[in-house]
PDB file of N, CA and C in Angstrom:
ATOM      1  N   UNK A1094       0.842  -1.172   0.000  1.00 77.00           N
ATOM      2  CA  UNK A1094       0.000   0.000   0.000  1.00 77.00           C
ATOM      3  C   UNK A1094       0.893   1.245   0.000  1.00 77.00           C
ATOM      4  N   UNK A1095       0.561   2.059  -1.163  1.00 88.00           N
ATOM      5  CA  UNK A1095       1.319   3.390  -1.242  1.00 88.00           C
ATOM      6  C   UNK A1095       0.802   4.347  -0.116  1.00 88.00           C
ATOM      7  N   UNK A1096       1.650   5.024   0.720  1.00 92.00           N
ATOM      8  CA  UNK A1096       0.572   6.252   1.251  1.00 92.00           C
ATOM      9  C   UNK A1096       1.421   7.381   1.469  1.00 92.00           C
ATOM     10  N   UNK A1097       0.810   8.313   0.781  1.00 93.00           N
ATOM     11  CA  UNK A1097       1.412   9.705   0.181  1.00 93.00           C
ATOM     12  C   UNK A1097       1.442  10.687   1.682  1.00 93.00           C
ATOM     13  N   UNK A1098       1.935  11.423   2.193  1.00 92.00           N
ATOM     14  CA  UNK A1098       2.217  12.301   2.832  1.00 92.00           C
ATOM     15  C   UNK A1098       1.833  13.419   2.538  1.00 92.00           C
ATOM     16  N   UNK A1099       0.763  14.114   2.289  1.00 92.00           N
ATOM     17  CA  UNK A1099       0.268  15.227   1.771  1.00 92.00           C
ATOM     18  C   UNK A1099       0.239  16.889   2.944  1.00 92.00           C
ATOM     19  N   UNK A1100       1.835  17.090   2.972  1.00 92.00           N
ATOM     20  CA  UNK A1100       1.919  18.233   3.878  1.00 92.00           C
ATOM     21  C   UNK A1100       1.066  19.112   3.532  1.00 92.00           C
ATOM     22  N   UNK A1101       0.592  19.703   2.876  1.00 94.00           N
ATOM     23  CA  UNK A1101       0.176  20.878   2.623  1.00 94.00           C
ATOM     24  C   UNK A1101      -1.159  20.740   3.016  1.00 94.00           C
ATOM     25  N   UNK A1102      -1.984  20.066   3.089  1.00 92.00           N
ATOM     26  CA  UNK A1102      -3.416  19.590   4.057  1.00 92.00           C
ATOM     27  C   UNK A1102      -2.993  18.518   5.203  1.00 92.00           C
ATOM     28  N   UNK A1103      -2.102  18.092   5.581  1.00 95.00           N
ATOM     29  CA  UNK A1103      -1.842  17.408   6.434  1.00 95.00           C
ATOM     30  C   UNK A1103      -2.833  16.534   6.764  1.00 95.00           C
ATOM     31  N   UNK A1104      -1.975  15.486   5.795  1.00 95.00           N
ATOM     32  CA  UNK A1104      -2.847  14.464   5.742  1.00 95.00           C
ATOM     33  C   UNK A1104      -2.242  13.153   5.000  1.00 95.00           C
ATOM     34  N   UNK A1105      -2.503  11.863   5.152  1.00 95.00           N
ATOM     35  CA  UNK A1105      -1.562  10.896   5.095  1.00 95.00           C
ATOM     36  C   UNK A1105      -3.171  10.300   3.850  1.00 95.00           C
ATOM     37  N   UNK A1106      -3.008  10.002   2.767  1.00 95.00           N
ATOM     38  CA  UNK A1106      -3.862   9.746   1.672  1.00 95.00           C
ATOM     39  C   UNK A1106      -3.069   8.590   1.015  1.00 95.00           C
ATOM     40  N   UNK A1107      -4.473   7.591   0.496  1.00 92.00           N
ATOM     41  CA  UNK A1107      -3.889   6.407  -0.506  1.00 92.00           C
ATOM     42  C   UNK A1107      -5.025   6.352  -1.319  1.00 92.00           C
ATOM     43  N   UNK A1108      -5.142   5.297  -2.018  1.00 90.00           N
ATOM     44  CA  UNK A1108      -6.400   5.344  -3.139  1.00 90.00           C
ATOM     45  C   UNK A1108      -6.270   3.383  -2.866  1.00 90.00           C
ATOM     46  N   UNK A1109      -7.312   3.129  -2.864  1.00 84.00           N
ATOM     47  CA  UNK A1109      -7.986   1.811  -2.785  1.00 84.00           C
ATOM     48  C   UNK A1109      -9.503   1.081  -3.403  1.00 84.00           C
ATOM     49  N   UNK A1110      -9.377   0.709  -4.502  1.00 82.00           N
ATOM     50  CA  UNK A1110     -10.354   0.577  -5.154  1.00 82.00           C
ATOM     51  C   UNK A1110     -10.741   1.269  -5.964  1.00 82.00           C
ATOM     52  N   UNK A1111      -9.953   2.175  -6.411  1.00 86.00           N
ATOM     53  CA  UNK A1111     -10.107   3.551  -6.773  1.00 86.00           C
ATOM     54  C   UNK A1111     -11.309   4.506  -5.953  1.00 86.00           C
ATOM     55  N   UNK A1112     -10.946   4.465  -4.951  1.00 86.00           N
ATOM     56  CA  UNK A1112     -11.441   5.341  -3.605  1.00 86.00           C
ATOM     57  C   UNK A1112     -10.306   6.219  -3.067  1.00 86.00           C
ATOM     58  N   UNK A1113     -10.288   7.325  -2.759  1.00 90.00           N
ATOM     59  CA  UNK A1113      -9.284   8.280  -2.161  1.00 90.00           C
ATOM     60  C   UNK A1113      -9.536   7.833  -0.325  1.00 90.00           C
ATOM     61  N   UNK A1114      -8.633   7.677   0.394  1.00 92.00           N
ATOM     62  CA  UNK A1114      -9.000   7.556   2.224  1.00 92.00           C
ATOM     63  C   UNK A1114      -8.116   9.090   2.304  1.00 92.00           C
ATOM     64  N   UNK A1115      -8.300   9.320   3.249  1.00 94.00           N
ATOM     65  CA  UNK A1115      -7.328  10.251   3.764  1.00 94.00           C
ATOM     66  C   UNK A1115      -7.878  10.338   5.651  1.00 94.00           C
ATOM     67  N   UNK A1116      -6.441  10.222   6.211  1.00 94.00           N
ATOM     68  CA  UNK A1116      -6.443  10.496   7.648  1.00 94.00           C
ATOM     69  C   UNK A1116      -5.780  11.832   7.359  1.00 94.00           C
ATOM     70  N   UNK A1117      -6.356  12.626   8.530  1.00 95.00           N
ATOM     71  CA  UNK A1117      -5.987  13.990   8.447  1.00 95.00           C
ATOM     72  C   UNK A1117      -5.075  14.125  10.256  1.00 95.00           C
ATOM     73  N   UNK A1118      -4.049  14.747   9.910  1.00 95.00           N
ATOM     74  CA  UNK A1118      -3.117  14.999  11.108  1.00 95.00           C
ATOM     75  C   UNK A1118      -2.621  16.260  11.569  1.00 95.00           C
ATOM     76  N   UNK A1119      -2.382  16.098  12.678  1.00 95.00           N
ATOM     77  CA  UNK A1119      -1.158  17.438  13.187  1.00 95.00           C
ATOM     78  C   UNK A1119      -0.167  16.719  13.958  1.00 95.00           C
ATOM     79  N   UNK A1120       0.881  17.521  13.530  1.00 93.00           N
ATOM     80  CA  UNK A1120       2.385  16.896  14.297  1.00 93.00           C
ATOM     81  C   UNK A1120       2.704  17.904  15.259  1.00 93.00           C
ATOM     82  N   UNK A1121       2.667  17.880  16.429  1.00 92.00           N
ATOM     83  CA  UNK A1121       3.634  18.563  17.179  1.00 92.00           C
ATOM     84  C   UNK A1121       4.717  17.979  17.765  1.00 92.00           C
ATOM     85  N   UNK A1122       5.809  19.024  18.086  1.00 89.00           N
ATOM     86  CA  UNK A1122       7.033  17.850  18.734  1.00 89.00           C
ATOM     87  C   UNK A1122       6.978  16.870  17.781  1.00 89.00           C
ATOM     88  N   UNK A1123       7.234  15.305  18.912  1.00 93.00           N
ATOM     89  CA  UNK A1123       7.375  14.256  18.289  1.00 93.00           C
ATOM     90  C   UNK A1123       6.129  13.853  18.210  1.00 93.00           C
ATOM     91  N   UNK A1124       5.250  14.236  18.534  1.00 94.00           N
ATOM     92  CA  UNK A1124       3.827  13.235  18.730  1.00 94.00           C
ATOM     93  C   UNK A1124       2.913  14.122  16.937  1.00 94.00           C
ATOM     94  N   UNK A1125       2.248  12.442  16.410  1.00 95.00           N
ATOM     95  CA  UNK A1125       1.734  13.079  15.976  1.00 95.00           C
ATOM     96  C   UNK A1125      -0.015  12.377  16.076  1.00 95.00           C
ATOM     97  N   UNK A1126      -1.023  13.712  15.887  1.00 95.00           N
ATOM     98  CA  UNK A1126      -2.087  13.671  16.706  1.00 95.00           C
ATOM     99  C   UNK A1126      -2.914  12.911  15.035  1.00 95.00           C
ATOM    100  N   UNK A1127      -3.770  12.139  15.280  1.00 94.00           N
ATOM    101  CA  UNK A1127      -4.670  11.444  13.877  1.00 94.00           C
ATOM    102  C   UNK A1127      -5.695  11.883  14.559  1.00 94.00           C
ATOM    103  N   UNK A1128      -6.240  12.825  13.401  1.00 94.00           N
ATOM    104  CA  UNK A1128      -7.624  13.984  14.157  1.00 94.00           C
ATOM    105  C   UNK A1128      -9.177  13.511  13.108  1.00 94.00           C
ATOM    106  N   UNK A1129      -8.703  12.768  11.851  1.00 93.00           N
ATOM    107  CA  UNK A1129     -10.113  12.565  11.147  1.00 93.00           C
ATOM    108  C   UNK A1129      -9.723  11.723  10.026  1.00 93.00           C
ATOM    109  N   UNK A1130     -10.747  10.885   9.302  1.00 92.00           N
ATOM    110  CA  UNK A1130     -10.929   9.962   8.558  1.00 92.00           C
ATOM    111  C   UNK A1130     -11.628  10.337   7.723  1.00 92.00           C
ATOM    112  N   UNK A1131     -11.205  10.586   6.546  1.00 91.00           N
ATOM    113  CA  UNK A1131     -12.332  10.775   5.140  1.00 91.00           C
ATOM    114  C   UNK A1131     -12.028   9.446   4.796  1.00 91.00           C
ATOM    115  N   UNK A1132     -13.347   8.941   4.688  1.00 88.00           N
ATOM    116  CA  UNK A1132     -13.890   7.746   3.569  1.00 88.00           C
ATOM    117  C   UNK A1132     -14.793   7.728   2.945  1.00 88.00           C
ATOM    118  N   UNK A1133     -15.219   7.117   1.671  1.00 85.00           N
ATOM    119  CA  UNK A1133     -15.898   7.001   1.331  1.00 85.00           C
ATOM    120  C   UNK A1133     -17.328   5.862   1.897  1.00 85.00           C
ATOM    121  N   UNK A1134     -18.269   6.276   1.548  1.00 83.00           N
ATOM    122  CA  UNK A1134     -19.253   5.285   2.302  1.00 83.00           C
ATOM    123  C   UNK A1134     -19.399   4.213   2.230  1.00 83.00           C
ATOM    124  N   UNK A1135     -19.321   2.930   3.279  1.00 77.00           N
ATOM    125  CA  UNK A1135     -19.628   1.742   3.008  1.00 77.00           C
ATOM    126  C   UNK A1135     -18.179   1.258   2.441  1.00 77.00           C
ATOM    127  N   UNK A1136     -17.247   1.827   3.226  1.00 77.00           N
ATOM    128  CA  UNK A1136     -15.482   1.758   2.856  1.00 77.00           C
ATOM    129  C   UNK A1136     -15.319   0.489   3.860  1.00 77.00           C
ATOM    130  N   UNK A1137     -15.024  -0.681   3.362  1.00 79.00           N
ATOM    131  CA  UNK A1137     -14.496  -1.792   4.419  1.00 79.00           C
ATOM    132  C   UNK A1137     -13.510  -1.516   5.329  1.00 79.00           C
ATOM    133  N   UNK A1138     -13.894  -1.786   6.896  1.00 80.00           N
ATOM    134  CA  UNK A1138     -12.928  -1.659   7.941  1.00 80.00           C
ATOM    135  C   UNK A1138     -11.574  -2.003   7.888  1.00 80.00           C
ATOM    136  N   UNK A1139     -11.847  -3.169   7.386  1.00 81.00           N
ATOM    137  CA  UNK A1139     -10.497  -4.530   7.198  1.00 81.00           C
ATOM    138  C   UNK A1139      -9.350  -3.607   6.133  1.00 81.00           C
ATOM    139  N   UNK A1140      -9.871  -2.879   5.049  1.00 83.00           N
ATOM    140  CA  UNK A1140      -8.935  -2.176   4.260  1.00 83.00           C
ATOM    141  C   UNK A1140      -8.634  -0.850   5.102  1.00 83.00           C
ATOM    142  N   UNK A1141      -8.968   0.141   5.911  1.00 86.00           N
ATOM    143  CA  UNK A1141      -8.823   0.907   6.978  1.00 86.00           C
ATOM    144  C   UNK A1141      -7.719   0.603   7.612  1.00 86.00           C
ATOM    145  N   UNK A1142      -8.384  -0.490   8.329  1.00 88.00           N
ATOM    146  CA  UNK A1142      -6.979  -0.968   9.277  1.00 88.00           C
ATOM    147  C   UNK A1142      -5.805  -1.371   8.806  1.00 88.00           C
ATOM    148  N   UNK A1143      -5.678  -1.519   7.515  1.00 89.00           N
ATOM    149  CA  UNK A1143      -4.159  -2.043   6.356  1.00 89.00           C
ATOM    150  C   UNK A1143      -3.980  -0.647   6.688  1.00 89.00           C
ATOM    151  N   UNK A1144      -4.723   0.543   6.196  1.00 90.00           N
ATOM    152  CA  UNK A1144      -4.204   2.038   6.274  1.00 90.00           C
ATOM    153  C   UNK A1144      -3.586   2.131   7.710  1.00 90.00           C
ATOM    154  N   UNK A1145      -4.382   2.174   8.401  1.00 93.00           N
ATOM    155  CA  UNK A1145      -4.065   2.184   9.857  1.00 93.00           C
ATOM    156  C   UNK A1145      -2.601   2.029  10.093  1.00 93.00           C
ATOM    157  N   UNK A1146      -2.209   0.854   9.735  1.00 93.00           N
ATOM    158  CA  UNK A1146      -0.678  -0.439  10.113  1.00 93.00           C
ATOM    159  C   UNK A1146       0.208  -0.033   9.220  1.00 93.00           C
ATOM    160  N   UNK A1147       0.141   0.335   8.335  1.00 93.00           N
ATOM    161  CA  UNK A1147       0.802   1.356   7.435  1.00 93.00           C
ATOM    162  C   UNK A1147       1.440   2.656   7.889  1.00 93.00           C
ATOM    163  N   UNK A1148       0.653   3.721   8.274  1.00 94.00           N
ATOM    164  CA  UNK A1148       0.730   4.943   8.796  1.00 94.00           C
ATOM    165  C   UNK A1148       1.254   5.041   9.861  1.00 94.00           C
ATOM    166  N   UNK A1149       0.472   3.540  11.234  1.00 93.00           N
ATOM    167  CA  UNK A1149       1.881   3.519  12.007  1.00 93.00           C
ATOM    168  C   UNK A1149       3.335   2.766  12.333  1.00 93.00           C
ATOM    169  N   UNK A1150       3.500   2.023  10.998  1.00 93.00           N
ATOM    170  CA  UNK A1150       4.570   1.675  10.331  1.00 93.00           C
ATOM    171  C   UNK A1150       5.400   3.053  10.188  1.00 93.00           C
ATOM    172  N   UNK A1151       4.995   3.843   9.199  1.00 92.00           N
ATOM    173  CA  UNK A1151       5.735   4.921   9.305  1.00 92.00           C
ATOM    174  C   UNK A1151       6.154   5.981  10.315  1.00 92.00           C
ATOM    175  N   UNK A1152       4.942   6.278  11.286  1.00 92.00           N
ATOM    176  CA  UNK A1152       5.404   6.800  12.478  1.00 92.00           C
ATOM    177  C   UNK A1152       6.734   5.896  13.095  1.00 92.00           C
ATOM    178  N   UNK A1153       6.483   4.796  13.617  1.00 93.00           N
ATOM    179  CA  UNK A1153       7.540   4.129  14.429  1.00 93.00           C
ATOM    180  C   UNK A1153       8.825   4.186  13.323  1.00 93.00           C
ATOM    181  N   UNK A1154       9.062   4.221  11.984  1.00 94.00           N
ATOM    182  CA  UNK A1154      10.279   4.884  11.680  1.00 94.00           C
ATOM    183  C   UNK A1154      10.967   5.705  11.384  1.00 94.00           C
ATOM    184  N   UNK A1155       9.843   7.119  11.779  1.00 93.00           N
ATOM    185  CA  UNK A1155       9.957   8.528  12.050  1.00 93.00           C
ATOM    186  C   UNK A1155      10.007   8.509  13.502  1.00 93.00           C
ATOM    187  N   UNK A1156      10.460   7.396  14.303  1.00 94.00           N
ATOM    188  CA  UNK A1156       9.972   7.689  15.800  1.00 94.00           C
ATOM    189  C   UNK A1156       9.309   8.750  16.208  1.00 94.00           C
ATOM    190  N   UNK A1157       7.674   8.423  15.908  1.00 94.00           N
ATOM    191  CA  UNK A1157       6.981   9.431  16.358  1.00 94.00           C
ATOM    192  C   UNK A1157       6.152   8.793  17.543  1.00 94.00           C
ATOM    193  N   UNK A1158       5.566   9.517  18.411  1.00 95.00           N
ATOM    194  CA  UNK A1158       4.485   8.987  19.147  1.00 95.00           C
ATOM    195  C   UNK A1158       2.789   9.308  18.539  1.00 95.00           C
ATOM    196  N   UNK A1159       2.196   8.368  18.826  1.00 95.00           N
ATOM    197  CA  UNK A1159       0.331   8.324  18.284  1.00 95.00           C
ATOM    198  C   UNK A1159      -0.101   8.907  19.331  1.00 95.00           C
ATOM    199  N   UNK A1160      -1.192   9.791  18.871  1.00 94.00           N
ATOM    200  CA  UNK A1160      -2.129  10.560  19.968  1.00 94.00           C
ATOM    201  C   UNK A1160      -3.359   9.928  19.127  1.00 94.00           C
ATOM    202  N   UNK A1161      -4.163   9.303  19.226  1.00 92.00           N
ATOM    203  CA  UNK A1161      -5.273   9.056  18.303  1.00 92.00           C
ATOM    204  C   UNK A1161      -6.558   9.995  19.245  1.00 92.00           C
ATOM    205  N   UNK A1162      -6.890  10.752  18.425  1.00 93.00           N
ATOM    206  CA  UNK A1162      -7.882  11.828  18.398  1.00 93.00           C
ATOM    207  C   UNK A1162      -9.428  11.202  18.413  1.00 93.00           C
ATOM    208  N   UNK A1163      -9.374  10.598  17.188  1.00 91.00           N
ATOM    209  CA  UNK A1163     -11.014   9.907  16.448  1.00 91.00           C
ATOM    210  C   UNK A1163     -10.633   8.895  16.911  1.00 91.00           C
ATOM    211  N   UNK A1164     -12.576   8.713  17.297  1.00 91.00           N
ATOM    212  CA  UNK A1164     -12.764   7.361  18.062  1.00 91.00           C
ATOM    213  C   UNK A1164     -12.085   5.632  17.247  1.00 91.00           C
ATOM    214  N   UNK A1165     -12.400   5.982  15.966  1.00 90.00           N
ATOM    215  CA  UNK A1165     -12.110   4.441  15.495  1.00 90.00           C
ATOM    216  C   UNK A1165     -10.477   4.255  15.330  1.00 90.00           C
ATOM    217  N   UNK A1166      -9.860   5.198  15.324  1.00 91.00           N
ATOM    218  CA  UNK A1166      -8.794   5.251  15.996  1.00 91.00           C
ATOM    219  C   UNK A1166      -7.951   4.721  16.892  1.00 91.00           C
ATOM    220  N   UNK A1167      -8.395   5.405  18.111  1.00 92.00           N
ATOM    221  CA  UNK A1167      -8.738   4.574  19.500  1.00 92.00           C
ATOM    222  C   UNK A1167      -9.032   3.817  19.191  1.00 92.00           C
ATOM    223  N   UNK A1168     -10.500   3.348  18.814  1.00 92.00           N
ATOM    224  CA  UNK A1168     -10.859   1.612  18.884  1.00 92.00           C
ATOM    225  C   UNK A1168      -9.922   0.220  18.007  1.00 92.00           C
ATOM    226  N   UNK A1169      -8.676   0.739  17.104  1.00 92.00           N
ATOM    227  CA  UNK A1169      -8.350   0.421  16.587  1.00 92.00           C
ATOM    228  C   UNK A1169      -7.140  -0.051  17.695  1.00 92.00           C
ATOM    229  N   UNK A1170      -6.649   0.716  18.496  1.00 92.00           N
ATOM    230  CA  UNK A1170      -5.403  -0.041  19.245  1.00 92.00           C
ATOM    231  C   UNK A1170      -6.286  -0.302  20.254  1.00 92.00           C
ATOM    232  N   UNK A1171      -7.147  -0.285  20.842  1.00 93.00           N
ATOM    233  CA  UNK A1171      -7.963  -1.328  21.543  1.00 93.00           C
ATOM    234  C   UNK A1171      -7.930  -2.693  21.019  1.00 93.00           C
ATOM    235  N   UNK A1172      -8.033  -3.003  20.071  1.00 93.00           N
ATOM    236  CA  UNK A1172      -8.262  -4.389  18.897  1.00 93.00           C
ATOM    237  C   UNK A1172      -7.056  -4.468  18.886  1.00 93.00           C
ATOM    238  N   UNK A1173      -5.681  -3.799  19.283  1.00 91.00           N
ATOM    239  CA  UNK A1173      -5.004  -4.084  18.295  1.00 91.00           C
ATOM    240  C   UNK A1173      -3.579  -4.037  19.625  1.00 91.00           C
ATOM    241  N   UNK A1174      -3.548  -4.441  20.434  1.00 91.00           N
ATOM    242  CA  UNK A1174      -2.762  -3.768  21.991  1.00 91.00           C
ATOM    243  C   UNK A1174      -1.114  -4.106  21.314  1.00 91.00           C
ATOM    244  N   UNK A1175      -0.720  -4.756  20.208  1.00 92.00           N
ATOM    245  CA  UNK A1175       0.716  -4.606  20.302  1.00 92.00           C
ATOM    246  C   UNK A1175       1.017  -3.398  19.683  1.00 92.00           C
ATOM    247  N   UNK A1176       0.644  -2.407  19.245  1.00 91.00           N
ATOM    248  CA  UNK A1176       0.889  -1.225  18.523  1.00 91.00           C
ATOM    249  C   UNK A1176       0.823  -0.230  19.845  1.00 91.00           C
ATOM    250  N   UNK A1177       0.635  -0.357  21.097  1.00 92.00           N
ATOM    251  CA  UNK A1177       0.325   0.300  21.950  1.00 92.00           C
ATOM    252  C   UNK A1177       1.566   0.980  22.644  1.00 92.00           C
ATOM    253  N   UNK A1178       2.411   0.453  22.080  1.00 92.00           N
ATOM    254  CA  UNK A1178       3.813   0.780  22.425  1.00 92.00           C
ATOM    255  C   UNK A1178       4.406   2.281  21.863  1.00 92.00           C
ATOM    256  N   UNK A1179       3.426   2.365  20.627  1.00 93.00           N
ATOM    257  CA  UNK A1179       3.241   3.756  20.014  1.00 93.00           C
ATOM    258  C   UNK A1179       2.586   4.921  20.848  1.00 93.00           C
ATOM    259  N   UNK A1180       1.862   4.564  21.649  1.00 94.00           N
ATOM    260  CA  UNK A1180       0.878   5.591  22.509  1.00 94.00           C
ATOM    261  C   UNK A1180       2.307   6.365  23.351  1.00 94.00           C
ATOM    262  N   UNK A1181       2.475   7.687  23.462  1.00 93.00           N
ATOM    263  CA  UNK A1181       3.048   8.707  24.677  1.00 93.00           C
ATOM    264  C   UNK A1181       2.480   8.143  25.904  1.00 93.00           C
ATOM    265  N   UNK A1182       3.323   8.129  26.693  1.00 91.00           N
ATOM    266  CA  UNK A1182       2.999   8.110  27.909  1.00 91.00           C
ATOM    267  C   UNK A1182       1.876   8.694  29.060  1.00 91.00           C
ATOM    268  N   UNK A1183       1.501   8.411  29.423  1.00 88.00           N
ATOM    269  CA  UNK A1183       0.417   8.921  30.606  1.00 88.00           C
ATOM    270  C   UNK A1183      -1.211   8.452  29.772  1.00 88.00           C
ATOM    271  N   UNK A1184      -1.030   8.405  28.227  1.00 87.00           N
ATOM    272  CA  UNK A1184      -2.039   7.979  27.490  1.00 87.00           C
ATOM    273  C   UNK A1184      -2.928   6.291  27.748  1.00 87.00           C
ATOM    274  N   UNK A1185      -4.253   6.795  28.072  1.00 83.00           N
ATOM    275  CA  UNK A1185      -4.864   4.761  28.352  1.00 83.00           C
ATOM    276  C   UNK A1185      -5.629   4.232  27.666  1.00 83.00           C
ATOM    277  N   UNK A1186      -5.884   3.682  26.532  1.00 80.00           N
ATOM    278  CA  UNK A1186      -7.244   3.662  26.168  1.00 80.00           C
ATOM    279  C   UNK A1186      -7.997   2.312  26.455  1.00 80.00           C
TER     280      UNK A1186
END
């Protein structure tokens, strides 16, 4: 899965199915915050979460820390507790 880095809207975008996703971000410091999800409707979870594992593939080799903002987000390292190692400190979900 390609996923483009789109500084200038800050935002981490791929195309799947010929569908555009885009997670939308802010970086401060090292942490960076995942604040929203454009999808298209009736967008399968299961391809999400490839985005998901991807994006924080790339954080952990930008050593960044995850602030996940949006709920499915969160609910995603809930499901998902070995990626949790990504969360900043004092963070619980």
């Amino acid at each position: 899965m390609e996923i483009k880095d789109n500084t200038f809207s800050r935002q981490f975008e791929t195309t799947i199915n010929d569908k555009l996703i885009a997670i939308e971000y802010s970086q401060q410091e090292r942490k960076l915050f995942l604040t929203k999800i454009n999808t298209p409707e009736g967008f399968e979870e299961e391809l999400l979460a490839g985005f998901f594992i991807a994006i924080l593939n790339l954080a952990e080799e930008k050593k960044l820390k995850i602030v996940p903002t949006h709920p499915k987000i969160a609910a995603f390292f809930r499901k998902n507790p070995s990626y949790k190692h990504l969360l900043p400190p004092g963070i619980r979900i």
